XYZ file of C-alpha atoms in Angstrom:
673
model
C -17.621 -40.035 19.904
C -19.212 -36.804 19.540
C -21.605 -35.125 21.301
C -25.235 -36.602 19.433
C -27.257 -34.499 17.987
C -30.664 -33.579 19.333
C -33.252 -36.138 17.018
C -34.688 -34.225 14.177
C -38.247 -34.729 12.449
C -36.676 -34.644 8.794
C -38.428 -37.176 6.806
C -36.925 -37.788 3.729
C -39.031 -40.039 1.307
C -37.993 -42.653 -0.844
C -39.580 -40.773 -3.867
C -37.240 -37.569 -2.959
C -34.477 -39.882 -2.504
C -34.693 -41.703 -5.951
C -36.682 -39.800 -8.424
C -34.890 -36.233 -7.996
C -31.779 -35.544 -9.469
C -29.773 -34.828 -6.252
C -27.104 -32.081 -6.382
C -23.757 -33.475 -6.274
C -21.093 -32.424 -3.107
C -17.538 -32.775 -5.132
C -15.201 -33.774 -2.864
C -12.264 -32.141 -2.372
C -8.904 -33.320 -4.332
C -7.998 -35.293 -1.144
C -10.608 -37.770 -1.101
C -9.674 -40.905 -2.887
C -10.310 -41.995 -6.581
C -11.893 -44.791 -5.432
C -14.545 -43.188 -3.195
C -15.265 -40.809 -6.271
C -15.837 -43.881 -8.329
C -18.116 -45.588 -5.655
C -19.802 -41.939 -5.837
C -20.717 -42.482 -9.255
C -21.395 -45.832 -9.102
C -23.823 -45.406 -6.521
C -25.720 -42.262 -8.670
C -25.615 -44.471 -11.669
C -27.327 -47.540 -9.510
C -29.784 -45.216 -7.865
C -31.585 -44.506 -11.008
C -31.219 -47.445 -13.035
C -32.298 -50.236 -10.441
C -35.688 -51.276 -9.601
C -37.347 -51.022 -6.116
C -35.274 -54.042 -5.249
C -32.239 -52.333 -5.024
C -29.405 -51.974 -2.319
C -31.244 -48.317 -0.780
C -34.477 -50.190 -0.874
C -33.344 -52.766 1.216
C -31.666 -50.829 3.663
C -34.210 -48.061 3.907
C -37.830 -50.068 3.252
C -40.010 -49.467 5.066
C -38.468 -46.914 7.197
C -37.773 -43.054 6.991
C -34.681 -41.797 8.565
C -36.576 -41.337 11.732
C -37.297 -45.343 11.863
C -33.557 -45.508 10.849
C -32.620 -44.014 13.899
C -33.813 -46.986 15.894
C -32.902 -49.729 13.505
C -30.703 -52.557 14.473
C -29.741 -53.186 10.679
C -26.029 -52.736 10.458
C -24.685 -50.033 8.555
C -21.096 -50.335 6.632
C -18.492 -47.452 6.073
C -19.443 -47.909 2.631
C -22.639 -47.505 3.011
C -22.613 -44.584 5.186
C -20.235 -42.975 2.803
C -23.261 -43.244 0.616
C -25.493 -41.922 3.008
C -23.385 -38.966 3.630
C -23.228 -37.774 0.362
C -27.067 -36.988 0.220
C -27.814 -33.841 0.784
C -29.127 -33.890 4.192
C -28.843 -30.892 6.638
C -25.492 -31.058 8.924
C -27.610 -32.235 12.247
C -28.905 -35.104 10.156
C -25.957 -36.002 8.547
C -24.200 -35.996 12.215
C -26.790 -38.469 13.652
C -26.063 -40.714 10.603
C -22.450 -40.416 11.599
C -22.954 -40.891 15.334
C -25.659 -43.959 14.596
C -23.070 -46.006 12.604
C -20.156 -45.320 14.940
C -22.310 -46.670 18.036
C -22.855 -50.223 16.411
C -20.945 -53.472 17.826
C -17.699 -53.639 16.152
C -17.935 -50.656 13.967
C -15.091 -48.446 12.987
C -15.080 -45.339 11.107
C -13.078 -45.478 7.505
C -10.913 -42.643 6.345
C -13.379 -42.025 3.669
C -16.093 -41.432 6.079
C -14.082 -38.875 7.631
C -13.122 -37.625 4.495
C -16.741 -36.996 3.222
C -17.917 -35.574 6.676
C -15.184 -32.918 7.098
C -16.046 -31.890 3.213
C -19.751 -31.413 4.614
C -18.659 -29.243 7.711
C -16.020 -27.396 5.765
C -18.530 -26.066 2.871
C -20.593 -25.360 5.768
C -18.044 -23.231 7.780
C -18.013 -25.353 10.416
C -14.497 -25.517 11.833
C -14.934 -26.019 15.430
C -16.776 -29.722 14.862
C -14.021 -30.063 12.404
C -11.608 -29.991 15.013
C -13.102 -32.626 17.155
C -13.804 -34.943 14.126
C -9.764 -34.636 13.520
C -8.973 -35.508 17.430
C -11.674 -38.017 17.305
C -9.592 -39.871 14.057
C -6.543 -39.489 16.119
C -7.787 -41.247 19.116
C -9.389 -44.152 17.057
C -5.968 -44.670 15.585
C -6.916 -43.767 12.028
C -3.845 -43.219 9.824
C -4.056 -39.566 8.709
C -3.209 -38.221 4.759
C -2.187 -35.196 3.683
C -5.074 -34.882 1.410
C -7.591 -34.157 4.496
C -5.390 -31.454 5.716
C -5.127 -29.782 2.548
C -8.925 -30.176 1.979
C -9.621 -28.366 5.530
C -6.768 -25.167 4.525
C -8.738 -24.760 1.377
C -11.957 -24.032 3.375
C -10.097 -22.104 5.739
C -8.726 -20.227 2.831
C -12.228 -19.206 1.524
C -13.527 -18.337 5.283
C -10.724 -15.868 5.387
C -8.814 -17.499 7.977
C -5.278 -17.631 6.977
C -3.711 -18.416 10.289
C -5.943 -21.426 10.745
C -4.419 -22.941 7.922
C -0.935 -21.835 8.874
C -1.765 -23.083 12.226
C -2.758 -26.830 10.662
C 0.012 -27.179 8.912
C 2.240 -27.113 11.962
C 0.123 -29.500 13.523
C 0.353 -31.845 10.922
C 4.015 -32.334 11.945
C 3.324 -31.828 15.828
C 0.238 -32.952 16.603
C -1.661 -35.562 13.776
C 1.970 -37.143 12.844
C 1.354 -36.438 9.245
C 4.458 -35.404 7.462
C 2.993 -32.419 4.713
C 4.712 -32.192 1.127
C 5.017 -29.304 -1.149
C 1.744 -29.455 -1.813
C 0.700 -28.320 1.752
C 3.006 -25.698 1.982
C 2.131 -24.394 -1.244
C -1.789 -24.400 -0.327
C -1.034 -22.265 2.939
C 1.728 -19.919 0.986
C -1.263 -19.292 -1.257
C -3.891 -18.779 1.086
C -1.400 -16.522 2.905
C -0.853 -14.011 -0.053
C -4.394 -14.077 -1.227
C -5.688 -13.475 2.747
C -3.460 -10.227 2.543
C -0.673 -12.264 5.139
C 2.126 -11.930 3.224
C 4.971 -11.335 5.750
C 4.125 -14.790 7.333
C 4.597 -16.600 3.905
C 8.373 -16.393 4.138
C 8.821 -17.519 7.431
C 6.523 -20.675 6.316
C 8.805 -21.115 3.296
C 12.552 -21.151 5.236
C 10.081 -23.584 7.915
C 9.703 -25.540 4.597
C 13.560 -25.461 3.782
C 14.449 -26.092 7.400
C 12.652 -29.295 7.209
C 14.124 -30.620 3.857
C 11.068 -30.292 2.108
C 11.750 -29.472 -1.471
C 9.953 -26.247 -3.150
C 8.918 -26.114 -6.816
C 8.330 -23.516 -8.945
C 5.116 -22.689 -8.013
C 6.518 -22.354 -4.410
C 9.084 -20.049 -5.032
C 6.484 -17.953 -7.210
C 4.099 -17.298 -4.281
C 6.903 -16.445 -1.510
C 8.307 -13.861 -4.394
C 5.296 -12.108 -4.688
C 4.614 -12.179 -0.969
C 7.875 -10.539 -0.938
C 7.216 -8.070 -3.383
C 3.981 -7.611 -1.733
C 5.992 -6.036 1.216
C 8.267 -4.352 -0.564
C 11.531 -6.600 0.095
C 12.029 -7.025 -3.479
C 15.955 -7.125 -3.084
C 14.895 -10.655 -1.137
C 12.610 -11.643 -4.090
C 15.259 -11.413 -6.494
C 18.081 -13.075 -4.424
C 15.597 -16.422 -4.315
C 15.364 -16.092 -8.382
C 19.060 -16.984 -8.234
C 18.461 -19.737 -5.558
C 16.080 -21.260 -7.591
C 18.560 -23.382 -9.788
C 19.963 -24.655 -6.542
C 16.618 -26.487 -5.703
C 16.712 -27.792 -9.667
C 13.455 -24.946 -10.336
C 13.656 -22.929 -13.255
C 11.460 -19.689 -13.172
C 8.899 -19.078 -15.490
C 7.067 -16.134 -16.794
C 5.072 -15.278 -13.866
C 8.108 -15.129 -11.460
C 9.820 -12.988 -14.314
C 6.488 -10.434 -14.689
C 6.048 -10.710 -10.654
C 9.281 -9.349 -10.440
C 9.490 -6.948 -13.637
C 6.271 -5.114 -12.097
C 7.582 -4.873 -8.585
C 11.078 -3.171 -9.677
C 9.144 -0.954 -12.458
C 7.093 0.333 -9.746
C 9.848 1.324 -7.476
C 12.097 3.336 -9.329
C 14.224 0.360 -10.292
C 13.548 -0.036 -14.175
C 17.515 -0.654 -14.903
C 17.090 -4.353 -12.818
C 13.563 -4.551 -14.493
C 14.985 -4.500 -18.068
C 17.859 -6.436 -16.940
C 14.805 -9.165 -15.833
C 13.789 -8.793 -19.212
C 16.676 -9.412 -21.103
C 16.961 -12.850 -18.796
C 13.415 -13.349 -19.743
C 14.524 -13.441 -22.909
C 17.383 -15.672 -22.554
C 15.673 -18.182 -20.443
C 12.998 -18.801 -23.302
C 10.378 -17.343 -20.958
C 7.719 -15.432 -23.215
C 6.671 -11.910 -21.565
C 2.795 -10.573 -22.262
C 1.764 -7.306 -23.224
C 1.413 -5.856 -18.991
C 5.531 -7.049 -19.133
C 6.434 -4.614 -21.969
C 3.757 -2.150 -19.958
C 5.558 -2.327 -16.701
C 9.036 -1.230 -17.861
C 7.779 1.214 -20.240
C 5.810 2.792 -17.030
C 9.309 2.783 -15.271
C 11.215 4.584 -17.948
C 8.585 7.182 -18.614
C 8.468 7.469 -15.404
C 12.171 8.372 -14.740
C 12.046 10.443 -17.888
C 13.760 8.058 -20.435
C 11.320 8.221 -23.437
C 13.575 7.627 -25.975
C 14.516 4.248 -24.358
C 10.497 3.490 -23.961
C 9.809 4.288 -27.590
C 12.690 2.009 -28.389
C 11.205 -0.871 -26.233
C 7.714 -0.267 -27.510
C 9.375 -0.908 -31.150
C 10.897 -4.051 -29.672
C 7.328 -5.463 -28.564
C 5.710 -4.403 -32.033
C 8.178 -6.464 -33.655
C 7.764 -9.730 -31.351
C 4.120 -9.633 -32.757
C 2.844 -8.018 -29.800
C 0.125 -5.468 -29.951
C 0.289 -2.106 -27.796
C -2.609 -1.592 -25.551
C -4.348 1.833 -24.383
C -2.174 1.636 -21.557
C 0.870 1.548 -23.129
C 0.144 4.536 -25.285
C -1.200 6.062 -22.026
C 1.908 5.646 -20.131
C 3.870 6.899 -23.130
C 1.598 10.190 -23.658
C 2.053 10.605 -19.815
C 5.689 10.794 -20.066
C 6.497 12.693 -22.905
C 3.799 15.344 -21.550
C 5.766 15.407 -18.378
C 9.061 16.171 -20.264
C 7.956 18.939 -21.925
C 7.066 16.735 -25.768
C 3.536 17.416 -25.940
C 2.881 17.877 -29.377
C 4.938 14.491 -29.679
C 2.509 12.641 -27.181
C -0.573 14.621 -29.624
C 0.700 12.516 -32.488
C 0.253 9.122 -30.696
C -3.776 9.782 -30.956
C -4.177 8.371 -33.390
C -2.356 5.212 -32.769
C -4.510 4.690 -29.798
C -6.539 1.075 -30.091
C -9.221 2.115 -27.689
C -8.934 6.188 -27.112
C -10.660 7.227 -23.606
C -11.068 10.542 -21.780
C -7.918 9.474 -19.833
C -5.267 9.715 -22.869
C -7.558 13.450 -23.627
C -7.034 14.539 -19.789
C -3.076 13.778 -19.784
C -3.060 15.507 -23.062
C -4.810 18.669 -21.839
C -2.852 18.520 -18.568
C 0.129 18.595 -20.668
C -0.565 21.904 -22.506
C -1.767 23.177 -19.322
C 1.432 22.803 -17.084
C 3.159 24.425 -20.241
C 0.777 27.335 -19.983
C -0.300 26.537 -23.304
C -3.903 27.269 -22.560
C -5.369 27.873 -26.046
C -4.031 24.421 -27.533
C -5.369 22.987 -24.483
C -9.053 24.456 -25.052
C -8.403 23.538 -28.786
C -7.889 19.491 -27.821
C -10.958 19.845 -25.527
C -13.562 21.431 -27.984
C -12.099 20.384 -31.444
C -10.944 16.877 -31.120
C -12.212 15.661 -27.795
C -15.670 16.926 -27.789
C -16.025 15.951 -31.572
C -14.820 12.799 -31.597
C -17.637 11.752 -29.415
C -15.789 11.763 -26.099
C -17.467 13.436 -23.224
C -15.262 15.371 -21.132
C -15.556 14.565 -17.413
C -15.005 16.652 -14.223
C -11.194 16.181 -14.418
C -10.962 17.460 -17.558
C -12.793 20.628 -16.242
C -10.894 20.631 -12.987
C -7.611 20.337 -14.762
C -8.021 23.635 -16.724
C -9.506 25.344 -13.764
C -6.289 24.313 -11.586
C -4.045 25.301 -14.629
C -5.205 28.862 -14.545
C -5.221 29.128 -10.697
C -1.240 27.489 -10.334
C -0.561 30.608 -13.050
C -2.313 33.540 -11.371
C -4.990 33.647 -13.883
C -7.982 33.493 -11.494
C -10.300 35.235 -13.949
C -9.254 33.209 -16.832
C -10.339 30.328 -14.201
C -14.072 32.040 -13.342
C -14.488 32.766 -17.184
C -13.759 29.130 -17.627
C -16.052 28.036 -14.641
C -19.175 29.885 -16.949
C -18.150 28.559 -20.118
C -18.175 25.146 -18.575
C -21.604 25.735 -17.005
C -22.977 27.347 -20.196
C -22.291 24.080 -21.934
C -23.946 22.080 -19.501
C -21.650 21.062 -17.362
C -21.961 21.369 -13.336
C -18.623 21.794 -11.212
C -18.413 19.715 -8.327
C -16.976 20.337 -4.851
C -13.971 19.738 -6.350
C -13.819 22.637 -9.100
C -15.002 25.095 -6.004
C -12.086 23.969 -3.832
C -9.668 24.790 -6.666
C -10.617 28.103 -7.032
C -10.915 28.932 -3.460
C -7.424 27.677 -2.981
C -6.370 29.723 -5.772
C -7.804 32.851 -4.176
C -6.951 31.868 -0.748
C -2.712 31.644 -2.108
C -3.520 35.368 -3.464
C -4.813 36.351 0.060
C -8.138 37.177 -2.016
C -9.886 36.296 0.837
C -13.256 38.465 0.018
C -13.580 36.933 -3.412
C -12.644 33.243 -1.944
C -15.539 33.849 0.126
C -17.888 34.540 -2.844
C -17.158 31.262 -4.243
C -18.146 29.200 -0.878
C -21.289 31.353 -1.692
C -21.943 30.447 -5.199
C -21.126 26.501 -3.713
C -23.471 26.892 -0.947
C -26.243 27.886 -3.646
C -25.392 24.769 -5.549
C -26.609 22.829 -2.613
C -22.771 21.902 -2.128
C -21.168 21.624 1.108
C -17.251 22.466 1.930
C -14.985 19.409 2.384
C -11.795 19.616 4.849
C -9.471 20.422 2.136
C -11.954 23.659 1.198
C -12.085 24.580 5.180
C -8.202 24.222 5.150
C -7.549 26.380 2.696
C -9.931 29.270 4.302
C -8.163 28.296 8.052
C -4.577 28.606 6.379
C -5.451 31.893 4.660
C -7.234 33.743 7.625
C -4.083 32.507 9.998
C -1.441 33.765 7.553
C -3.296 37.419 7.621
C -3.474 36.752 11.329
C -7.579 36.746 11.939
C -7.194 33.827 14.335
C -10.539 34.589 15.662
C -11.962 33.812 12.302
C -9.896 30.843 12.139
C -11.730 29.382 15.366
C -14.846 30.301 13.996
C -14.145 28.444 10.763
C -13.314 25.555 12.879
C -16.048 25.281 14.628
C -17.902 25.561 11.771
C -16.076 22.471 10.190
C -16.524 20.100 13.012
C -20.447 21.126 13.289
C -20.899 20.396 9.822
C -19.229 17.024 9.916
C -15.573 17.900 8.270
C -13.071 15.729 10.066
C -10.370 18.203 10.626
C -6.622 16.879 9.788
C -3.151 17.234 10.530
C -3.211 20.350 7.334
C -5.879 21.779 9.879
C -4.726 21.766 13.135
C -0.978 22.787 11.804
C -2.781 25.706 9.813
C -4.381 27.038 13.533
C -1.001 25.960 15.650
C 0.887 28.146 13.102
C -1.684 30.754 13.414
C -1.987 31.112 17.533
C 1.933 30.969 17.634
C 2.679 33.709 15.125
C -0.009 35.885 17.369
C 1.566 34.722 20.626
C -1.185 33.008 21.757
C 1.001 30.115 22.978
C -1.824 28.534 25.558
C -4.466 28.292 22.384
C -1.185 26.441 20.596
C -0.777 24.228 23.126
C -4.532 23.653 23.557
C -4.784 22.809 19.844
C -1.950 20.533 19.946
C -3.893 18.334 22.983
C -6.781 18.496 20.593
C -5.469 16.952 17.963
C -4.765 13.617 19.373
C -8.115 13.671 21.086
C -9.182 13.976 17.314
C -6.936 11.096 16.107
C -4.501 12.979 14.250
C -1.192 12.442 15.025
C 1.279 15.343 15.538
C 4.299 15.322 12.620
C 7.628 17.052 12.511
C 6.101 20.226 10.825
C 3.601 20.721 14.075
C 6.312 20.407 16.549
C 8.441 22.620 14.729
C 6.175 25.246 14.752
C 5.895 24.945 18.497
C 9.561 24.941 19.310
C 9.940 27.471 17.158
C 7.744 29.809 18.770
C 8.733 28.760 22.511
C 12.375 29.631 21.359
C 11.281 32.854 20.204
C 9.801 33.785 23.372
C 13.032 32.587 25.516
C 11.214 29.145 26.848
C 14.188 27.395 25.757
C 13.114 24.425 28.492
C 9.715 24.203 26.961
C 10.955 23.891 23.227
C 13.258 20.878 24.481
C 10.602 19.277 26.244
C 8.542 19.425 23.444
C 11.430 17.952 21.909
C 11.432 15.163 23.945
C 7.716 14.380 23.336
C 8.721 14.318 19.660
C 11.393 11.643 20.078
C 8.894 9.757 22.643
C 6.110 9.922 19.864
C 8.636 8.787 17.137
C 8.716 11.776 15.333
C 11.784 12.979 13.477
C 13.613 15.611 13.610
C 14.584 17.222 10.426
C 16.956 19.995 9.883
C 14.800 22.842 10.562
C 14.409 21.396 14.199
C 18.348 21.047 14.534
C 18.693 24.469 13.079
C 16.700 25.670 15.470
C 17.962 24.288 18.683
C 21.438 25.012 17.854
C 20.624 28.573 17.263
C 19.018 28.858 20.637
C 21.571 27.009 22.443
C 24.627 29.140 20.626
C 22.459 32.103 21.759
C 22.337 31.076 25.238
C 26.191 30.699 24.922
C 25.971 26.763 25.500
C 27.825 26.529 22.292
C 29.366 23.208 22.983
C 26.079 21.667 23.399
C 24.699 23.364 19.683
C 27.849 21.424 18.861
C 26.696 18.114 19.935
C 23.568 18.667 18.380
C 25.473 19.470 15.146
C 27.147 16.331 15.579
C 24.395 14.369 16.706
C 22.457 15.432 13.320
C 25.229 14.449 11.288
C 25.379 10.903 12.755
C 21.406 10.538 11.774
C 22.231 11.178 8.427
C 20.222 14.577 8.157
C 23.171 16.996 6.235
C 23.095 20.703 7.573
C 22.330 23.786 5.358
C 25.212 26.983 5.203
C 23.268 28.710 7.907
C 22.977 26.199 10.124
C 27.153 25.686 10.020
C 27.407 29.637 9.995
C 25.454 30.052 13.386
C 28.010 27.608 14.998
C 30.865 29.245 13.081
C 29.656 32.595 14.572
C 28.992 31.215 18.100
C 32.690 29.718 18.208
C 34.003 33.258 16.670
C 32.018 34.989 19.482
C 33.786 33.186 22.187
C 37.098 33.439 20.951
C 37.457 29.921 20.016
C 37.292 29.695 16.000
C 39.933 26.585 15.859
C 36.801 24.400 17.177
C 35.587 24.942 13.928
C 37.725 22.753 12.384
C 36.176 19.352 13.126
C 32.848 20.487 11.958
C 34.560 21.931 8.736
C 36.098 18.875 7.725
C 32.781 16.745 7.954
C 30.604 19.473 5.557
C 32.463 18.876 2.350
C 28.734 18.953 0.385
C 28.496 22.419 1.172
C 30.204 25.622 -0.238
C 30.529 28.530 2.097
C 28.753 32.193 1.794
C 29.902 35.178 2.486
C 28.071 35.228 5.756
C 31.055 32.719 6.659
C 33.598 34.944 5.444
C 32.399 37.595 7.216
C 31.993 35.988 10.694
C 35.516 34.874 10.645
C 36.727 38.481 9.146
C 34.871 40.673 11.577
C 35.207 38.547 14.906
C 39.005 38.378 14.653
C 40.273 40.118 11.739
C 41.929 36.875 10.408
C 44.481 37.522 7.520
C 44.467 35.633 4.602
C 47.493 33.642 5.345
C 45.951 32.852 9.038
C 42.450 31.982 7.834
C 44.233 30.109 4.776
C 46.107 28.188 7.861
C 42.760 27.563 9.458
C 41.367 26.090 6.530
C 43.912 24.023 5.457
C 44.037 22.558 9.214
C 40.476 21.221 8.082
C 42.306 18.390 6.123
C 42.087 20.532 3.449
C 38.548 21.040 3.057
C 38.858 24.863 2.854
C 40.871 27.577 1.810
C 41.149 31.221 1.418
C 41.630 33.058 -1.621
C 42.089 36.957 -2.857
C 40.295 37.392 -6.205
C 39.778 40.706 -7.278
C 40.856 42.200 -4.210
C 37.932 40.193 -2.429
C 38.111 37.389 0.205
C 36.214 34.510 -0.855
C 36.087 31.242 0.784
C 36.163 28.317 -1.922
C 35.740 24.699 -1.330
C 38.565 22.582 -2.890
C 37.703 20.349 -5.386
């Protein structure tokens, strides 16, 4: 028996019990129909019978305090009715303990079910576990319904792991065989609780135990697989459904189509849409929107328009998202005028559609038309421009180098009653910094401060990058200190700019200090960070220190890229260690990183210098993706004065990949196609 709760002084008067309509505590679907009927019967009798009814006889003349010491026997069915009363948990547990202490009494499954339901709604899972153990000790036969009820409470409490644990315990601890219902509940809880990685394991456990999945099972598992970008696995399950006697429904197709479209796999999404039609599953507007989005993203506007026509023929009405995707796609492909023609067709036109069009005009440098759309269409039609609208215009001017126009538009923006925000000023600061006009960038910062606005991390990064490129590293460090003091957290771009500045200024100790400080700030160094430091050490001739950084780079899981390998190969070749350079070249190819012509020329030049030009043959046979430039030719001809025939012979030995030919008395290396 559970340990009895401390005595409560709560008194429940008969007038409260019978004159007040007590809020019902609906049982989970796991409780039996008979029990629910008993509950309804109890409420009916409580309202209709006289003072001589069952409960009057049971409780008269006692309050609950007197009931505790009463010797009157309580049956399981009577206890069920008592547990259904809206009593607090301690009082409810006292009633449960009181009844259980009677001679010859045994709690029924229904008693446990009602009590666990009440505890679950209160989040008391520790007591629920104790009750399940007590049920097992008392030899009560478990029903699946009680576990499903508890699992649902775990789901509501955000405890998907506990729900999964209980599912496994049904087999191993409580000797209760779960059906597809239990598995489906747990799968739904895992997906809703943001634990999609566990869902496939639960599904395969279900299959291994011989439990037949349902359409809902497949739907939830496919959704989980899509959430973790296992789209291929989700699509393979679609083919397996028939083996289990399940026919896919609209929800399953919609889930897969949405994910495929989002992952640039629109051809597969379109095939599934066709299959959906053949299977008699009706798509909705969102399904069409997903495919239209994928087509527009792939710049396949004509196909997107055809799908829109097909959608309309099927009786669907395009919504604002449909037209939004089309407008964005048309603008991205330069068809801004065609996009503008769609404005009148949009059912719920909003500022986002106008912003997309304005951005389309700005991207093409058509600023006058963008302003015309803004003032003569958007504003007149009653749509208020927002910060995005003005920032699009200012950013467009800055990217085109028209900083004066950007400032004029800012002034125009202010005179019309629109206040610029931090993003607006940051765009201007970035524009001036990129052109090296630091004094004007500082003026923008001062104007920003005068408005009571503060620089954000992006703004500081723009300034720090600009002063570092200008060689003013001391000012960069001052800005870095100011940034930290004002609560702006530095990011990877901040540190990379500073490290680049210090390396360019040959302040390697300061660069390494910043590198160490990165990790103290919780910022992880990336490939750009390491490439900057490695290049600086190699430039100083400190190859060993450079390779120590390479080791650390690998240890921290940061991938080497084309620039890293080319830098290392060049350093090794210059140090006369050409064979090591070639080994790095082979490693580079083995990792699927393709070298550029410059990298190949470095190796060819190195082999020619040491008198081993034929060592280039294996390398040349593996770089058929490159075109040889004049530097390669000059290298071969300069170091060994190859004749045309000798060079041609060398190139043919490289598996026929390269050859030399004379064209207009100029030697040119060409790639065989």
